[in-house]
Each structure stands twice: as structure tokens, then as C-alpha cells.
């Protein structure tokens, strides 16, 4: 069954703004139309979604029918006569997704872990927060917007600009993996278009991660993304990993790629089967920022608690008492990528000596 409808546009001859304030306006219909085609799928199609195709923009949006039913169940009864859209109804339509991920402290093996030794790390109760909001139709918001609230910076890319830029790629990544060189070249150009001041140039890697994860997972659909963090940048507390983890988790939830339990505290709760997927995407983000990370930062941010980590293998350290640690911020920022490269250089020049240094903390751990 198909239903077609069309409606003309208009031209206001006089009183366009005055009519809002009670004055008279004169308007006429014009012979330019918006066309809508509704089609009910046949039983053989097994099509269980509500799909909206904006043909002029080349965009398709789809919502599983069961997802819509679940989302609006809390409303009780839905509107059936014309009237203002209730606020709680609009909240469901616009859909907010919040995610947060903790920072970390590495107790031992911070650089050794990159070279195959064991490290011990713990999650800390300082978080990076990410808020995703899908704009409502009335907002006419056709961009992907990233707001770094702590820095007072906003970056925006029109969805059509992103689609145009990545068209030459053919197919985009849809599973976690290293960012292809040609993909990174496109991302770099998109960031360079923003003419970021030299004082904020260190932020570029974070923007690269955002565009890579966003376009890989959520493609080019408009959204407003706000990021805040309780973690100081460049302090060794895993701010970049918590950023990558919270960003990946929110994107995967927004795209219905992972199952989400909407708890009463409004926080995103991931099921165990989805943790690995978030971890893999976050690790690819960490690679963009740090070059050759061990993976311990994102692993601790994902799985929490106290972990032993070696060459990608995790084991949880059983703690019967809560750990209380005093961490002092020297306010001297460090570049993890440069530090890792420096240690790697020492390893290449003094292999035996550096392996002895890496092994020493593990000897102490074994004794205790």
C-alpha cells in the first residue's frame, strides 16, 4: 500500500512579521511542492523499522519499531489530536545520550608495559563526560558540532561537507581498526579548515579522534556533542583514554550498535558483551593520539578497578579494602607520545639494562 501527498509552498506578499503581532498578512500558494510518499512494507520484506529518506540530501534515518515502542512506553498515552508537543515527548524524540569514563593511575610499569612487561593500574573517580544530542526537526541543525566546554571552544562541520569530503573513500570503516592513511588525510584537512590557533594546536589529535570515531560509527548524521572533564590534560591520569572511551560508548549507544540499559541514575550502563567493542574503538582513538600506546589506559577506563596488564591480557587484582591515594599535580604537562618515543629510543640503545629496569618493580610485586 502506498500513499502520496504533496503540498505547495507559499509567498507572503505583505505583513510577514507583522502577522505574528496580530496584524493582517496577505499570502499566496506557489506551484512548488513538497512530495511525501508513504509505503507500508509487504509481509515478505520483513521490514521492522520506520525509515525516513530525505532524497534531496541523500540521507536516510531509520528507527526499529520495537525501539520506538520501547522509547514511548513511558508516556502512557500518545497524542492523537493536534496540539503542542509535550516537553517529555520532545525529550524522547530528540534523544540524549550521556556517557562517562574514568581516568586512571598507573602504579607500576607505565612505560615498561609498551615493551611487553606487566603494569598495574587502577581506575580513579575522576571522569570525562560526553553528552550527545540529536537535534529536533524544528532546529534545522544540519551540522556535526563538538563543544569542548572546559576550553570554551566549539567546532562545527556541516553534514554535507563531511559527506562530500569522505565521498572519495568509497566505503567507510564500520569495524574497529587502524585509521587508514587516506582517511586520516581527509580528517586532517577538515581540522585544518578550522584554522586552530597555535596555542590550541595540541587539541588537533583530539579532533582527529572525534571525526574518525564519529564518521566511522555514526556517519554524517547531525548531532550536538558536548565534552567536559574532571581530569587535567597532560597529567598522566588518562584524560585522553577516558575521552576516547566515553566518546566511543556514546556513539555506539546512539547508533544502537550496543545494548544500553537506561538506569534510573540516567547513566549509560553497558552489558559485559559490549565492553570489548567499546574498548577496541577507544584503543584506535588512543593510537591516533599517542602513536603506539599499550592499551592499558583505555582498558582500565573501560573495565575499572585495579588491573594487571601485559601485552593485551588483563587480570583483575583482588582488593579487599578501598585504595586511597594522594596524587599531586605538578602542573607540568607531559606529552605521552614523546615520552613513549624517548623510552623506546633508550631500549633500542641499552636493551639489557632497560629490561632489568622494567623487571625490577615486578620483583617487588612478587615479594608482596
Coordinates of C-alpha atoms in Angstrom, one line a residue, residues 294-295 309-314:
X294 CA 50.0 -0.1 25.2
X295 CA 46.2 -0.2 25.6
X309 CA 48.0 -5.7 32.1
X310 CA 50.6 -7.4 29.8
X311 CA 50.5 -7.5 26.0
X312 CA 46.8 -7.0 25.9
X313 CA 46.0 -9.6 28.6
X314 CA 44.0 -8.4 31.6

